[in-house]
Amino acid sequence: MRYPFSVLGLSLALAGLSPALAQDNPEDVPILDEPLPGAPAPATPAPAAPAPVAPSAAMPSAAASETVTIPRAVWEQLLRDVENLKAGRTGAPGAPTAPVAPAPTDAAVAATGTSTAAPGSRNYLLLPDISFIGDTQYLFSTDKRDEGRNSLDTEGEIGIQGYVYPNVKYDTFIVGNPGEGEFGVEEAFLTYLGARKGLNVQIGRKFAPFGRTGELHPHSWLYSRQVLPRQNLVAGEALVGNGINFNYLLPTGKKFFARLSLGAFSGGEEPGGRLNTSDPSDPFEGGGPNRVGAGLSRFYNARLWMGTSLGQKNEIELGLSHARGRAFIENFTGFGEDGSEIVDVAAGRLNLSGFDVSLRRYLRNNKRILLRGEYFRYNPRDLPTTKSDGYYLLGNYRFNRFNDIGLLHEKSDFVNAPGETEKATSLIYTRNFNERYYVRFMGTRGDRPGESNYTEGRVQFVIGLGPHTHELE
């Protein structure tokens, strides 16, 4: 393409425009990374830009009628840059710019070992991040005692998160099941990021850090329901209460991660599960297994979470958990003369312990192998329950960024039924369409008291709207 153009005029125009015009393709210009605060200077300094060459008397002057040939992309970019320069000159000189609210430093966030900051919440005193998570499941089961069989269950979670002050973040999660009850606050807590070097403080109602997945919400699990040993020995979803929790990143160096969590919580005076001491031969009152759980009311919690890399492709994690406190359990002791149930509340002390180990291996093309095992121990005192334990083993293979398959094996005692156990093996497939939507299929074959060789099938749909962020798997 040929254009009549003055060489002198073209030179003056190019001198004040983008340096990308010096190449045929503007995308060929390398983009340099911005230096991080406090980062050391690069060992090899960037080459200095060549000094402009002043025109000499020996250089011939360009004639006004001379024709210059340039690529079309350069010409179109030149026109755009000229228009941008004209538009910039129309603005009032010296116009003040809007002040930018300061954002909390990332150093405090890094001290936790995990980050729950939403991308839209980096500036405080602004609008909060509001999100919604929908979790829908359909359950098929051959155990006719299961009240949820052959039915659709939907749960919604609203997350409201944001910074209320530099390095002070507030997270609220409101959860409800349409048709079964009102929405209620599941978690609501303040997080003081970097209260001291390596220390974060959380105050409010939250999931206590007990076990590897103790702080995860159900839509972050790698399976469609809570694992059996946690249901029977700990809680249907998580140990939760109002209190304070300290997360301290131990100064172990860059190659070894270790976080110590210490907390004190109050779960209220409501009793946990229900016992049937009126007929020890029928602990489940003629129905399906009654999952009592811990029933902790006031308790202290501690967890040590450690991890390191084994070469460039492998990671290993170890976790130790302990909770102890006062427990309340509903106790059915029989029937009165009028036929009404006699139910009292059994109170006592309880110790819970847990150990978990995880191994990850990262392969090419977004592939990943995860192996995990976790063990739980239930030790009551002055309660009408018995010592019990349980474990699960999980293997998960992500063969690309959209699909993964897992195998889960579980075994657990029942605290209210001495000698009774439950076992199950499940095959799990998950299709992740994007970061906001996945579908999961979970097929289970197991044995439980009163129903040997039962079969379950679950179909799960999870959607997310908004910048919903908290602990993830």
XYZ file of C-alpha atoms in Angstrom:
473
model
C 0.000 0.000 0.000
C 1.443 3.394 -1.002
C 0.658 6.772 0.547
C 2.008 10.229 -0.356
C 3.499 11.391 2.866
C 6.177 13.767 4.123
C 9.116 11.937 5.652
C 9.778 14.830 8.004
C 6.163 14.902 9.162
C 6.143 11.130 9.652
C 9.326 11.314 11.741
C 7.863 13.985 14.025
C 4.654 12.009 14.473
C 6.440 8.752 15.239
C 8.708 10.393 17.816
C 5.841 10.964 20.280
C 3.914 7.738 19.699
C 4.109 4.157 20.950
C 7.387 2.290 20.326
C 5.277 -0.613 19.062
C 5.157 1.173 15.691
C 8.784 0.356 15.137
C 7.851 -3.259 14.406
C 5.552 -4.854 11.881
C 3.491 -6.594 14.587
C 2.757 -4.558 17.742
C 2.315 -7.791 19.758
C 5.997 -8.651 19.197
C 7.048 -6.010 21.730
C 8.045 -7.792 24.981
C 6.083 -6.766 28.072
C 8.334 -6.435 31.097
C 7.090 -7.574 34.514
C 6.592 -4.831 37.059
C 9.146 -5.080 39.902
C 7.735 -6.384 43.191
C 8.205 -4.171 46.277
C 11.422 -5.089 48.007
C 12.519 -7.466 45.249
C 16.247 -7.503 44.425
C 17.421 -5.826 41.273
C 17.907 -8.128 38.281
C 21.392 -9.497 37.838
C 21.513 -8.379 34.201
C 20.249 -4.840 33.666
C 17.907 -4.213 30.782
C 19.629 -2.752 27.725
C 19.359 0.977 27.475
C 17.280 2.482 24.713
C 19.397 3.741 21.819
C 20.024 7.471 21.834
C 18.224 9.446 19.145
C 20.384 10.375 16.180
C 20.339 14.076 15.456
C 20.006 15.001 11.786
C 23.289 16.112 10.286
C 23.954 18.567 7.497
C 24.970 15.667 5.265
C 21.503 14.107 5.497
C 19.305 15.007 2.561
C 16.043 16.764 3.361
C 12.868 14.943 2.380
C 10.760 16.404 -0.346
C 7.093 16.996 0.353
C 6.108 14.892 -2.624
C 8.175 11.830 -1.671
C 6.195 8.559 -1.351
C 6.842 6.171 1.588
C 5.707 2.526 1.775
C 4.718 1.184 5.237
C 2.722 -1.908 6.339
C -1.037 -1.488 6.724
C -0.950 -2.539 10.416
C 1.579 0.187 11.188
C -0.457 2.797 9.300
C -3.699 1.890 11.115
C -1.927 1.898 14.468
C -0.479 5.315 13.628
C -3.943 6.702 12.952
C -5.265 5.305 16.236
C -2.388 6.778 18.225
C -2.878 10.180 16.624
C -6.550 10.106 17.584
C -5.608 9.150 21.148
C -3.188 12.070 21.339
C -5.868 14.444 20.118
C -8.350 13.101 22.642
C -5.814 13.479 25.443
C -5.203 17.113 24.599
C -8.912 17.936 24.900
C -8.928 17.165 28.658
C -8.429 20.014 31.093
C -4.755 20.321 32.058
C -3.948 19.511 35.628
C -7.310 17.822 36.343
C -7.108 15.962 39.664
C -7.511 12.201 39.628
C -9.774 10.281 41.999
C -7.922 8.980 45.046
C -7.551 5.228 45.292
C -8.406 3.573 48.597
C -5.405 1.737 50.063
C -5.565 -2.039 49.926
C -4.432 -4.419 52.642
C -0.993 -5.831 52.139
C -0.522 -9.296 50.720
C 2.141 -10.091 53.300
C -0.492 -10.553 55.979
C -2.546 -12.805 53.735
C 0.461 -14.957 52.954
C 1.000 -15.551 56.667
C -1.980 -17.900 56.861
C -0.722 -20.516 54.448
C -4.112 -20.265 52.695
C -5.801 -17.238 51.254
C -9.533 -16.610 51.293
C -9.461 -13.082 49.908
C -11.840 -12.473 47.037
C -10.380 -10.596 44.056
C -13.027 -7.884 44.305
C -12.397 -7.232 48.003
C -8.853 -5.916 47.845
C -9.936 -2.397 48.805
C -11.622 -1.800 52.127
C -14.683 0.380 52.780
C -16.082 -0.563 49.355
C -19.079 -2.675 48.389
C -18.784 -6.286 49.621
C -18.584 -9.344 47.412
C -21.975 -11.091 47.278
C -22.139 -14.619 45.901
C -24.494 -17.584 45.687
C -23.789 -21.321 45.638
C -26.496 -23.813 44.678
C -26.074 -27.516 45.495
C -28.703 -29.950 44.178
C -28.590 -33.736 44.612
C -30.804 -36.657 43.700
C -30.409 -39.845 45.756
C -31.225 -43.382 44.624
C -31.019 -46.039 47.360
C -32.014 -49.661 47.880
C -32.210 -49.081 51.655
C -35.906 -48.358 52.159
C -35.227 -46.977 55.655
C -33.406 -43.990 54.161
C -35.812 -41.048 54.375
C -33.984 -39.154 51.639
C -34.116 -41.921 49.022
C -35.586 -41.250 45.590
C -35.874 -37.534 46.258
C -34.275 -34.273 45.178
C -32.523 -32.136 47.770
C -31.411 -28.540 47.188
C -29.270 -26.320 49.392
C -28.383 -22.687 48.804
C -25.514 -20.696 50.261
C -25.150 -16.913 50.146
C -21.698 -15.495 50.792
C -21.160 -11.865 51.817
C -17.483 -10.997 52.136
C -15.362 -7.897 52.221
C -12.742 -5.818 53.989
C -14.033 -3.527 56.742
C -10.619 -2.089 57.572
C -7.094 -2.610 56.273
C -6.178 -6.229 57.034
C -9.577 -6.880 58.646
C -11.903 -9.078 56.600
C -15.445 -10.211 57.372
C -16.984 -13.399 55.965
C -20.632 -14.405 56.307
C -22.202 -17.558 54.840
C -25.988 -17.922 55.020
C -27.290 -21.414 54.247
C -30.755 -22.853 53.837
C -32.735 -25.698 52.327
C -35.944 -24.591 50.577
C -38.984 -26.291 52.021
C -37.180 -27.655 55.082
C -36.387 -24.565 57.098
C -35.405 -20.940 57.100
C -32.039 -19.682 55.982
C -29.581 -19.286 58.840
C -26.049 -18.071 59.426
C -23.649 -20.996 59.107
C -20.470 -18.935 59.486
C -19.880 -15.275 60.320
C -16.446 -14.211 61.495
C -13.829 -11.478 61.429
C -10.291 -12.268 60.338
C -7.439 -10.060 61.534
C -4.741 -10.670 58.944
C -1.215 -10.269 60.249
C -2.132 -9.415 63.850
C 1.472 -10.415 64.515
C 4.081 -11.769 62.165
C 2.725 -15.074 60.928
C -0.430 -14.824 63.069
C -4.043 -14.457 61.939
C -6.925 -14.217 64.401
C -10.509 -15.241 63.608
C -13.416 -14.219 65.855
C -17.042 -15.242 65.413
C -18.958 -18.304 64.301
C -16.952 -20.636 62.095
C -15.990 -24.193 61.283
C -13.308 -25.382 63.681
C -10.116 -26.640 61.993
C -10.490 -30.332 62.878
C -9.415 -32.840 60.243
C -8.141 -32.259 56.726
C -11.516 -31.104 55.365
C -12.914 -29.654 58.591
C -13.094 -26.087 57.276
C -14.427 -26.940 53.809
C -18.037 -26.382 52.799
C -19.833 -29.284 51.058
C -19.468 -27.867 47.549
C -15.670 -27.968 47.998
C -15.535 -31.692 48.805
C -14.316 -34.281 46.308
C -17.402 -36.414 47.033
C -21.164 -35.798 47.188
C -21.765 -36.474 50.907
C -19.755 -36.313 54.097
C -17.575 -39.364 54.730
C -19.067 -41.910 57.156
C -16.500 -41.693 60.019
C -16.979 -37.933 60.244
C -20.768 -38.327 60.226
C -20.766 -40.991 62.946
C -17.983 -39.711 65.204
C -17.642 -35.950 64.630
C -20.563 -34.150 62.954
C -22.805 -34.316 59.930
C -20.863 -31.496 58.281
C -18.287 -29.904 60.606
C -17.500 -28.936 64.175
C -18.894 -25.418 64.381
C -19.262 -22.880 67.164
C -18.892 -19.299 68.296
C -15.450 -18.435 69.533
C -11.923 -17.479 68.627
C -9.311 -19.253 66.524
C -5.606 -18.506 66.079
C -3.729 -19.578 62.944
C 0.031 -19.277 63.343
C 2.449 -19.934 60.505
C 5.459 -21.516 62.173
C 8.851 -20.106 61.061
C 10.066 -23.319 59.438
C 11.658 -21.797 56.344
C 10.642 -21.760 52.719
C 10.827 -25.494 52.037
C 8.575 -26.701 54.855
C 5.074 -25.453 55.656
C 3.633 -25.765 59.164
C 0.539 -24.060 60.549
C -0.690 -24.387 64.125
C -4.357 -23.669 64.877
C -5.681 -23.189 68.418
C -9.282 -22.327 69.212
C -11.988 -22.160 71.866
C -15.625 -22.527 70.784
C -19.117 -22.684 72.208
C -21.669 -24.659 70.213
C -24.634 -23.904 72.488
C -26.496 -26.146 74.891
C -28.548 -28.024 72.287
C -27.963 -31.803 72.462
C -26.334 -33.605 69.571
C -27.684 -36.897 68.253
C -30.208 -39.238 69.852
C -29.480 -42.405 71.817
C -31.842 -45.284 72.553
C -30.880 -46.716 75.927
C -34.360 -48.160 76.470
C -33.513 -51.178 74.277
C -29.791 -51.815 73.712
C -30.660 -54.533 71.186
C -32.308 -51.917 68.960
C -29.999 -48.859 69.025
C -31.574 -47.370 65.899
C -35.207 -47.743 67.074
C -36.143 -49.936 64.147
C -34.936 -47.446 61.554
C -31.796 -46.655 59.691
C -28.499 -45.926 61.435
C -28.696 -42.967 63.775
C -25.544 -40.900 63.363
C -24.973 -39.326 66.768
C -21.741 -37.427 66.189
C -19.788 -35.652 68.906
C -22.463 -33.323 70.296
C -19.770 -30.986 71.635
C -21.129 -27.896 73.366
C -18.056 -26.099 74.659
C -14.728 -27.312 73.397
C -11.108 -26.503 72.709
C -9.559 -27.333 69.374
C -5.997 -27.787 68.122
C -4.610 -28.753 64.734
C -1.091 -28.969 63.354
C -0.972 -28.959 59.557
C 2.366 -29.608 57.829
C 3.511 -30.043 54.269
C 6.510 -30.038 51.984
C 7.482 -30.868 48.423
C 9.207 -34.087 47.408
C 11.007 -33.039 44.287
C 9.378 -30.881 41.646
C 6.234 -32.958 41.094
C 5.255 -34.347 44.506
C 3.779 -32.871 47.683
C 3.059 -34.503 51.027
C 0.844 -33.235 53.857
C 0.438 -34.423 57.435
C -2.171 -33.313 59.935
C -2.851 -33.892 63.631
C -6.176 -32.789 65.143
C -7.613 -32.820 68.652
C -10.797 -31.496 70.250
C -11.994 -31.872 73.812
C -14.848 -30.471 75.818
C -18.337 -30.945 77.200
C -20.880 -32.888 75.151
C -24.683 -33.118 75.336
C -26.609 -35.999 73.755
C -30.352 -36.625 73.650
C -31.163 -39.890 75.441
C -34.403 -41.845 74.916
C -34.965 -44.037 77.976
C -38.460 -45.435 77.360
C -42.163 -44.573 77.481
C -44.265 -43.127 80.265
C -47.582 -44.436 81.559
C -49.438 -42.233 79.072
C -47.377 -43.587 76.179
C -45.251 -40.469 75.761
C -41.501 -40.730 75.236
C -39.178 -40.174 78.157
C -36.193 -38.236 76.846
C -33.473 -36.624 78.905
C -30.112 -35.077 78.104
C -26.929 -36.993 78.842
C -23.900 -34.819 79.587
C -20.241 -35.734 79.874
C -16.730 -35.144 78.593
C -15.429 -36.113 75.176
C -12.051 -36.312 73.453
C -11.781 -36.428 69.669
C -8.544 -37.160 67.827
C -7.625 -37.310 64.182
C -4.681 -37.998 61.911
C -4.507 -37.392 58.157
C -1.944 -37.794 55.389
C -2.166 -36.630 51.770
C 0.140 -37.192 48.805
C -0.141 -35.329 45.495
C 1.715 -35.947 42.268
C 1.449 -33.431 39.438
C 1.794 -34.671 35.871
C 1.782 -32.995 32.487
C -1.240 -31.357 30.867
C -3.073 -30.481 34.124
C -3.056 -34.096 35.348
C -2.890 -34.760 39.079
C -3.002 -37.807 41.379
C -4.209 -37.413 44.989
C -3.974 -40.110 47.672
C -5.415 -39.401 51.130
C -6.143 -41.274 54.328
C -7.711 -40.024 57.560
C -8.356 -41.682 60.916
C -10.710 -40.547 63.731
C -10.944 -41.625 67.384
C -13.954 -41.014 69.683
C -13.262 -41.329 73.433
C -16.174 -40.441 75.800
C -16.237 -40.037 79.567
C -19.440 -40.085 81.669
C -21.514 -40.468 78.500
C -23.771 -43.428 77.567
C -21.682 -43.986 74.432
C -18.707 -46.227 73.696
C -15.184 -45.731 72.380
C -15.262 -45.819 68.604
C -13.054 -45.148 65.625
C -13.202 -44.965 61.860
C -11.227 -44.104 58.771
C -11.469 -43.435 55.054
C -9.108 -43.833 52.096
C -9.463 -41.650 49.007
C -7.798 -41.774 45.614
C -8.529 -39.110 43.017
C -7.125 -38.812 39.488
C -7.613 -35.623 37.488
C -6.879 -36.576 33.896
C -7.444 -33.069 32.511
C -8.646 -29.762 33.863
C -12.300 -30.681 33.275
C -12.584 -34.297 34.464
C -11.552 -36.353 37.469
C -12.405 -39.774 38.839
C -12.141 -40.997 42.426
C -12.345 -44.119 44.566
C -13.469 -43.834 48.215
C -13.400 -46.565 50.880
C -14.911 -45.937 54.353
C -15.317 -47.828 57.616
C -16.768 -46.569 60.888
C -18.106 -47.699 64.252
C -21.308 -46.378 65.812
C -20.908 -44.658 69.194
C -24.444 -45.694 70.166
C -24.240 -49.314 68.956
C -21.291 -51.295 70.362
C -20.006 -53.889 67.925
C -21.840 -52.462 64.923
C -19.889 -51.090 61.954
C -20.583 -49.577 58.576
C -18.499 -50.034 55.431
C -18.846 -48.540 51.976
C -16.910 -48.252 48.718
C -17.751 -45.546 46.185
C -16.787 -44.679 42.629
C -16.940 -40.947 41.850
C -16.806 -39.048 38.559
C -16.804 -35.242 38.324
C -17.183 -33.102 35.221
C -16.040 -29.505 35.774
C -17.499 -27.372 33.007
C -15.806 -24.225 34.351
C -14.997 -22.570 37.663
C -18.704 -21.985 38.360
C -20.408 -25.247 37.419
C -19.767 -28.951 37.877
C -21.754 -32.199 37.774
C -20.828 -35.242 39.878
C -21.925 -38.888 39.887
C -21.279 -41.066 42.945
C -22.138 -44.765 43.124
C -21.838 -46.591 46.464
C -21.946 -50.226 47.542
C -21.855 -50.957 51.266
C -22.966 -52.737 54.419
C -24.710 -51.178 57.404
C -26.689 -52.604 60.335
C -29.988 -53.957 59.086
C -29.126 -53.613 55.387
C -26.236 -55.578 53.935
C -25.086 -54.989 50.365
C -27.058 -51.797 49.877
C -26.579 -49.661 46.770
C -26.724 -45.880 46.462
C -26.444 -43.524 43.532
C -26.120 -39.755 43.739
C -26.293 -37.140 40.992
C -25.048 -33.723 42.087
C -25.211 -30.324 40.368
C -23.288 -27.372 41.832
C -23.340 -23.823 40.472
C -21.656 -20.682 41.716
C -22.421 -17.039 40.988
C -20.147 -14.219 42.041
C -16.633 -14.140 43.561
C -17.428 -16.722 46.258
C -14.208 -17.655 48.042
C -13.203 -19.605 51.124
C -11.198 -22.714 51.917
C -10.970 -24.927 48.834
C -9.689 -28.439 48.173
